[in-house]
Amino acid sequence: QVQLVESGGGSVQPGGSLRLSCATSGIILSFYAMGWYRQAPGKQRELVAGINRGGFTEYTDSVKGRFTISRDNTKNMVYLQMNSLRPEDTAVYYCNCDPPIYSWGQGTQVTVSS
């Protein structure tokens, strides 16, 4: 069974940084484009960063220049480095393939506040 386990979230002040990790199992990660998604209260889940099988990355405009997605296929891991965090980045962050076809994990909470 495919499992997606996010970790690394927490509470930070504006301008702070976090590194999120996604541990995958049950798949050969190199076969998939992957993404990080987030969902804030009252909003739809949105794709914020994607990385294809060749390592090409794309970002939604609101995080461009601040977030970096990466992958380590040997370790079955996907990462999201988040810098210069803003209060509007507050959300639960999830990983999945892009487009998402597997069940969502529990996500990891990121809270940015003073």
Tab-separated table of N, CA and C in Angstrom:
chain	number	residue	atom	x	y	z
A	1	GLN	N	0.846	-1.187	0.000
A	1	GLN	CA	0.000	0.000	0.000
A	1	GLN	C	0.884	1.240	0.000
A	2	VAL	N	0.476	2.221	-0.784
A	2	VAL	CA	1.226	3.463	-0.855
A	2	VAL	C	1.022	4.249	0.430
A	3	GLN	N	2.120	4.719	0.987
A	3	GLN	CA	2.067	5.574	2.157
A	3	GLN	C	2.859	6.842	1.903
A	4	LEU	N	2.299	7.944	2.352
A	4	LEU	CA	2.913	9.256	2.238
A	4	LEU	C	2.893	9.884	3.620
A	5	VAL	N	4.057	10.111	4.181
A	5	VAL	CA	4.154	10.584	5.553
A	5	VAL	C	4.943	11.878	5.582
A	6	GLU	N	4.246	12.962	5.913
A	6	GLU	CA	4.853	14.282	5.964
A	6	GLU	C	5.356	14.591	7.370
A	7	SER	N	6.428	15.351	7.436
A	7	SER	CA	6.965	15.777	8.717
A	7	SER	C	7.737	17.075	8.527
A	8	GLY	N	8.087	17.693	9.630
A	8	GLY	CA	8.923	18.878	9.599
A	8	GLY	C	8.211	20.185	9.836
A	9	GLY	N	6.896	20.159	9.952
A	9	GLY	CA	6.167	21.383	10.205
A	9	GLY	C	6.375	21.884	11.617
A	10	GLY	N	5.820	23.055	11.870
A	10	GLY	CA	5.941	23.657	13.179
A	10	GLY	C	5.485	25.090	13.152
A	11	SER	N	5.745	25.788	14.235
A	11	SER	CA	5.388	27.193	14.374
A	11	SER	C	6.636	28.051	14.273
A	12	VAL	N	6.582	29.040	13.398
A	12	VAL	CA	7.716	29.942	13.197
A	12	VAL	C	7.223	31.370	13.085
A	13	GLN	N	8.132	32.304	13.297
A	13	GLN	CA	7.831	33.712	13.106
A	13	GLN	C	7.954	34.089	11.641
A	14	PRO	N	7.270	35.155	11.225
A	14	PRO	CA	7.458	35.621	9.848
A	14	PRO	C	8.931	35.828	9.529
A	15	GLY	N	9.314	35.397	8.339
A	15	GLY	CA	10.704	35.460	7.931
A	15	GLY	C	11.500	34.215	8.249
A	16	GLY	N	10.925	33.310	9.016
A	16	GLY	CA	11.609	32.094	9.389
A	16	GLY	C	11.605	31.056	8.289
A	17	SER	N	12.223	29.914	8.592
A	17	SER	CA	12.370	28.831	7.625
A	17	SER	C	11.977	27.502	8.235
A	18	LEU	N	11.510	26.611	7.380
A	18	LEU	CA	11.239	25.233	7.744
A	18	LEU	C	11.609	24.344	6.570
A	19	ARG	N	11.975	23.109	6.871
A	19	ARG	CA	12.218	22.105	5.839
A	19	ARG	C	11.272	20.942	6.072
A	20	LEU	N	10.370	20.723	5.139
A	20	LEU	CA	9.417	19.635	5.220
A	20	LEU	C	9.962	18.407	4.506
A	21	SER	N	9.620	17.244	5.040
A	21	SER	CA	10.028	15.982	4.442
A	21	SER	C	8.809	15.126	4.163
A	22	CYS	N	8.863	14.375	3.090
A	22	CYS	CA	7.821	13.424	2.727
A	22	CYS	C	8.482	12.078	2.514
A	23	ALA	N	8.165	11.140	3.378
A	23	ALA	CA	8.661	9.779	3.254
A	23	ALA	C	7.627	8.956	2.506
A	24	THR	N	8.027	8.370	1.396
A	24	THR	CA	7.110	7.580	0.576
A	24	THR	C	7.472	6.110	0.670
A	25	SER	N	6.458	5.269	0.532
A	25	SER	CA	6.668	3.831	0.476
A	25	SER	C	5.579	3.219	-0.396
A	26	GLY	N	5.851	2.035	-0.918
A	26	GLY	CA	4.886	1.356	-1.760
A	26	GLY	C	4.914	1.784	-3.210
A	27	ILE	N	5.823	2.667	-3.569
A	27	ILE	CA	5.970	3.117	-4.944
A	27	ILE	C	7.447	3.177	-5.298
A	28	ILE	N	7.722	3.137	-6.587
A	28	ILE	CA	9.058	3.453	-7.071
A	28	ILE	C	9.021	4.936	-7.383
A	29	LEU	N	9.620	5.721	-6.515
A	29	LEU	CA	9.445	7.164	-6.568
A	29	LEU	C	9.874	7.756	-7.895
A	30	SER	N	10.905	7.187	-8.508
A	30	SER	CA	11.417	7.736	-9.754
A	30	SER	C	10.403	7.700	-10.889
A	31	PHE	N	9.343	6.923	-10.751
A	31	PHE	CA	8.312	6.839	-11.783
A	31	PHE	C	7.351	8.022	-11.757
A	32	TYR	N	7.387	8.849	-10.731
A	32	TYR	CA	6.344	9.835	-10.497
A	32	TYR	C	6.853	11.263	-10.484
A	33	ALA	N	6.061	12.148	-11.076
A	33	ALA	CA	6.160	13.553	-10.730
A	33	ALA	C	5.515	13.742	-9.362
A	34	MET	N	6.115	14.570	-8.530
A	34	MET	CA	5.646	14.758	-7.169
A	34	MET	C	5.364	16.219	-6.899
A	35	GLY	N	4.531	16.447	-5.898
A	35	GLY	CA	4.197	17.810	-5.543
A	35	GLY	C	3.963	17.978	-4.059
A	36	TRP	N	4.109	19.212	-3.624
A	36	TRP	CA	3.676	19.624	-2.298
A	36	TRP	C	2.416	20.464	-2.452
A	37	TYR	N	1.435	20.164	-1.628
A	37	TYR	CA	0.152	20.834	-1.626
A	37	TYR	C	-0.092	21.422	-0.243
A	38	ARG	N	-0.938	22.422	-0.182
A	38	ARG	CA	-1.302	22.951	1.127
A	38	ARG	C	-2.779	23.315	1.151
A	39	GLN	N	-3.336	23.280	2.340
A	39	GLN	CA	-4.724	23.649	2.535
A	39	GLN	C	-4.838	24.492	3.797
A	40	ALA	N	-5.309	25.708	3.623
A	40	ALA	CA	-5.580	26.605	4.728
A	40	ALA	C	-7.059	26.533	5.070
A	41	PRO	N	-7.434	26.893	6.300
A	41	PRO	CA	-8.845	26.862	6.677
A	41	PRO	C	-9.709	27.673	5.718
A	42	GLY	N	-10.798	27.064	5.270
A	42	GLY	CA	-11.720	27.750	4.387
A	42	GLY	C	-11.287	27.838	2.943
A	43	LYS	N	-10.159	27.238	2.605
A	43	LYS	CA	-9.656	27.295	1.244
A	43	LYS	C	-9.479	25.897	0.675
A	44	GLN	N	-9.459	25.815	-0.647
A	44	GLN	CA	-9.201	24.552	-1.309
A	44	GLN	C	-7.729	24.179	-1.211
A	45	ARG	N	-7.477	22.896	-1.286
A	45	ARG	CA	-6.103	22.431	-1.353
A	45	ARG	C	-5.486	22.893	-2.671
A	46	GLU	N	-4.276	23.405	-2.609
A	46	GLU	CA	-3.619	23.908	-3.797
A	46	GLU	C	-2.218	23.327	-3.927
A	47	LEU	N	-1.804	23.146	-5.157
A	47	LEU	CA	-0.439	22.729	-5.441
A	47	LEU	C	0.466	23.944	-5.334
A	48	VAL	N	1.492	23.857	-4.508
A	48	VAL	CA	2.416	24.976	-4.359
A	48	VAL	C	3.754	24.723	-5.033
A	49	ALA	N	4.144	23.473	-5.181
A	49	ALA	CA	5.426	23.153	-5.793
A	49	ALA	C	5.346	21.777	-6.418
A	50	GLY	N	5.925	21.616	-7.595
A	50	GLY	CA	5.964	20.333	-8.270
A	50	GLY	C	7.345	20.052	-8.812
A	51	ILE	N	7.671	18.771	-8.902
A	51	ILE	CA	8.946	18.340	-9.463
A	51	ILE	C	8.693	17.116	-10.325
A	52	ASN	N	9.155	17.161	-11.564
A	52	ASN	CA	8.890	16.050	-12.454
A	52	ASN	C	9.975	14.986	-12.346
A	53	ARG	N	9.826	13.947	-13.158
A	53	ARG	CA	10.741	12.811	-13.059
A	53	ARG	C	12.175	13.185	-13.385
A	54	GLY	N	12.354	14.212	-14.173
A	54	GLY	CA	13.684	14.669	-14.530
A	54	GLY	C	14.253	15.732	-13.620
A	55	GLY	N	13.490	16.130	-12.599
A	55	GLY	CA	13.970	17.117	-11.650
A	55	GLY	C	13.572	18.546	-11.952
A	56	PHE	N	12.812	18.768	-13.016
A	56	PHE	CA	12.339	20.111	-13.316
A	56	PHE	C	11.284	20.518	-12.304
A	57	THR	N	11.362	21.748	-11.824
A	57	THR	CA	10.464	22.230	-10.782
A	57	THR	C	9.614	23.391	-11.260
A	58	GLU	N	8.431	23.496	-10.672
A	58	GLU	CA	7.539	24.622	-10.899
A	58	GLU	C	6.897	25.004	-9.574
A	59	TYR	N	6.526	26.289	-9.452
A	59	TYR	CA	5.973	26.812	-8.220
A	59	TYR	C	4.817	27.746	-8.508
A	60	THR	N	3.874	27.768	-7.594
A	60	THR	CA	2.837	28.772	-7.688
A	60	THR	C	3.463	30.132	-7.390
A	61	ASP	N	2.898	31.174	-7.985
A	61	ASP	CA	3.526	32.491	-7.914
A	61	ASP	C	3.765	32.969	-6.486
A	62	SER	N	2.874	32.648	-5.581
A	62	SER	CA	2.968	33.170	-4.231
A	62	SER	C	4.173	32.637	-3.451
A	63	VAL	N	4.751	31.523	-3.882
A	63	VAL	CA	5.901	30.951	-3.176
A	63	VAL	C	7.180	30.996	-3.994
A	64	LYS	N	7.085	31.413	-5.233
A	64	LYS	CA	8.240	31.426	-6.118
A	64	LYS	C	9.357	32.287	-5.532
A	65	GLY	N	10.551	31.734	-5.518
A	65	GLY	CA	11.696	32.429	-4.965
A	65	GLY	C	11.899	32.204	-3.485
A	66	ARG	N	10.922	31.618	-2.826
A	66	ARG	CA	11.009	31.368	-1.388
A	66	ARG	C	11.054	29.881	-1.050
A	67	PHE	N	10.373	29.061	-1.839
A	67	PHE	CA	10.293	27.624	-1.589
A	67	PHE	C	11.102	26.872	-2.635
A	68	THR	N	11.663	25.735	-2.229
A	68	THR	CA	12.393	24.869	-3.135
A	68	THR	C	11.992	23.425	-2.891
A	69	ILE	N	11.501	22.766	-3.929
A	69	ILE	CA	11.162	21.352	-3.845
A	69	ILE	C	12.333	20.537	-4.388
A	70	SER	N	12.588	19.402	-3.764
A	70	SER	CA	13.646	18.514	-4.225
A	70	SER	C	13.233	17.074	-3.952
A	71	ARG	N	13.973	16.150	-4.538
A	71	ARG	CA	13.664	14.741	-4.346
A	71	ARG	C	14.937	13.930	-4.273
A	72	ASP	N	14.860	12.828	-3.557
A	72	ASP	CA	15.936	11.863	-3.476
A	72	ASP	C	15.299	10.508	-3.738
A	73	ASN	N	15.362	10.069	-4.985
A	73	ASN	CA	14.692	8.828	-5.360
A	73	ASN	C	15.301	7.608	-4.671
A	74	THR	N	16.591	7.661	-4.399
A	74	THR	CA	17.240	6.552	-3.726
A	74	THR	C	16.675	6.345	-2.324
A	75	LYS	N	16.343	7.445	-1.654
A	75	LYS	CA	15.795	7.384	-0.309
A	75	LYS	C	14.275	7.452	-0.270
A	76	ASN	N	13.640	7.528	-1.433
A	76	ASN	CA	12.184	7.650	-1.525
A	76	ASN	C	11.665	8.851	-0.736
A	77	MET	N	12.371	9.963	-0.838
A	77	MET	CA	12.036	11.162	-0.082
A	77	MET	C	11.809	12.349	-1.009
A	78	VAL	N	10.890	13.202	-0.600
A	78	VAL	CA	10.640	14.488	-1.241
A	78	VAL	C	10.714	15.553	-0.166
A	79	TYR	N	11.293	16.694	-0.510
A	79	TYR	CA	11.512	17.746	0.472
A	79	TYR	C	10.942	19.069	-0.020
A	80	LEU	N	10.634	19.932	0.926
A	80	LEU	CA	10.251	21.300	0.612
A	80	LEU	C	10.970	22.231	1.571
A	81	GLN	N	11.926	22.977	1.054
A	81	GLN	CA	12.596	24.002	1.830
A	81	GLN	C	11.787	25.281	1.719
A	82	MET	N	11.397	25.826	2.852
A	82	MET	CA	10.531	26.995	2.910
A	82	MET	C	11.276	28.109	3.635
A	83	ASN	N	11.561	29.178	2.925
A	83	ASN	CA	12.258	30.330	3.485
A	83	ASN	C	11.370	31.561	3.427
A	84	SER	N	11.745	32.565	4.190
A	84	SER	CA	11.024	33.842	4.205
A	84	SER	C	9.530	33.630	4.383
A	85	LEU	N	9.187	32.827	5.355
A	85	LEU	CA	7.792	32.452	5.546
A	85	LEU	C	6.934	33.640	5.945
A	86	ARG	N	5.713	33.614	5.460
A	86	ARG	CA	4.728	34.660	5.697
A	86	ARG	C	3.510	34.077	6.381
A	87	PRO	N	2.737	34.902	7.093
A	87	PRO	CA	1.528	34.381	7.739
A	87	PRO	C	0.588	33.677	6.768
A	88	GLU	N	0.500	34.138	5.538
A	88	GLU	CA	-0.381	33.506	4.572
A	88	GLU	C	0.095	32.131	4.120
A	89	ASP	N	1.303	31.732	4.517
A	89	ASP	CA	1.766	30.376	4.261
A	89	ASP	C	1.207	29.375	5.263
A	90	THR	N	0.539	29.864	6.290
A	90	THR	CA	-0.028	28.983	7.303
A	90	THR	C	-1.036	28.031	6.671
A	91	ALA	N	-0.817	26.743	6.848
A	91	ALA	CA	-1.657	25.720	6.238
A	91	ALA	C	-1.160	24.360	6.689
A	92	VAL	N	-1.931	23.338	6.357
A	92	VAL	CA	-1.455	21.972	6.457
A	92	VAL	C	-0.850	21.609	5.112
A	93	TYR	N	0.361	21.105	5.137
A	93	TYR	CA	1.094	20.777	3.923
A	93	TYR	C	1.108	19.275	3.702
A	94	TYR	N	0.849	18.881	2.457
A	94	TYR	CA	0.764	17.483	2.067
A	94	TYR	C	1.662	17.220	0.869
A	95	CYS	N	2.146	16.000	0.762
A	95	CYS	CA	2.802	15.577	-0.466
A	95	CYS	C	1.952	14.533	-1.163
A	96	ASN	N	2.122	14.437	-2.462
A	96	ASN	CA	1.439	13.444	-3.266
A	96	ASN	C	2.083	13.481	-4.644
A	97	CYS	N	1.680	12.557	-5.489
A	97	CYS	CA	2.117	12.659	-6.866
A	97	CYS	C	1.401	13.830	-7.529
A	98	ASP	N	1.865	14.198	-8.692
A	98	ASP	CA	1.319	15.330	-9.423
A	98	ASP	C	0.975	14.855	-10.830
A	99	PRO	N	-0.308	14.756	-11.153
A	99	PRO	CA	-1.492	15.018	-10.345
A	99	PRO	C	-1.691	13.970	-9.249
A	100	PRO	N	-2.384	14.331	-8.167
A	100	PRO	CA	-2.511	13.420	-7.028
A	100	PRO	C	-3.472	12.283	-7.331
A	101	ILE	N	-2.996	11.069	-7.183
A	101	ILE	CA	-3.832	9.894	-7.401
A	101	ILE	C	-3.888	8.986	-6.186
A	102	TYR	N	-3.097	9.251	-5.178
A	102	TYR	CA	-3.087	8.416	-3.993
A	102	TYR	C	-3.794	9.096	-2.841
A	103	SER	N	-4.151	8.295	-1.860
A	103	SER	CA	-4.801	8.845	-0.681
A	103	SER	C	-3.877	9.826	0.013
A	104	TRP	N	-4.488	10.876	0.553
A	104	TRP	CA	-3.724	11.885	1.261
A	104	TRP	C	-3.255	11.380	2.614
A	105	GLY	N	-2.048	11.773	2.972
A	105	GLY	CA	-1.564	11.494	4.311
A	105	GLY	C	-2.152	12.468	5.306
A	106	GLN	N	-1.588	12.480	6.504
A	106	GLN	CA	-2.096	13.365	7.546
A	106	GLN	C	-1.630	14.806	7.376
A	107	GLY	N	-0.591	15.012	6.601
A	107	GLY	CA	-0.056	16.344	6.421
A	107	GLY	C	0.746	16.798	7.630
A	108	THR	N	1.371	17.948	7.482
A	108	THR	CA	2.117	18.537	8.580
A	108	THR	C	1.756	20.015	8.674
A	109	GLN	N	1.463	20.458	9.882
A	109	GLN	CA	0.979	21.815	10.096
A	109	GLN	C	2.133	22.806	10.091
A	110	VAL	N	1.962	23.863	9.324
A	110	VAL	CA	2.884	24.986	9.325
A	110	VAL	C	2.116	26.219	9.778
A	111	THR	N	2.599	26.843	10.834
A	111	THR	CA	1.966	28.041	11.366
A	111	THR	C	2.996	29.158	11.410
A	112	VAL	N	2.686	30.253	10.754
A	112	VAL	CA	3.580	31.406	10.696
A	112	VAL	C	2.861	32.571	11.364
A	113	SER	N	3.364	32.995	12.504
A	113	SER	CA	2.719	34.075	13.244
A	113	SER	C	3.716	34.738	14.163
A	114	SER	N	3.370	35.951	14.580
A	114	SER	CA	4.195	36.689	15.521
A	114	SER	C	3.900	36.300	16.952
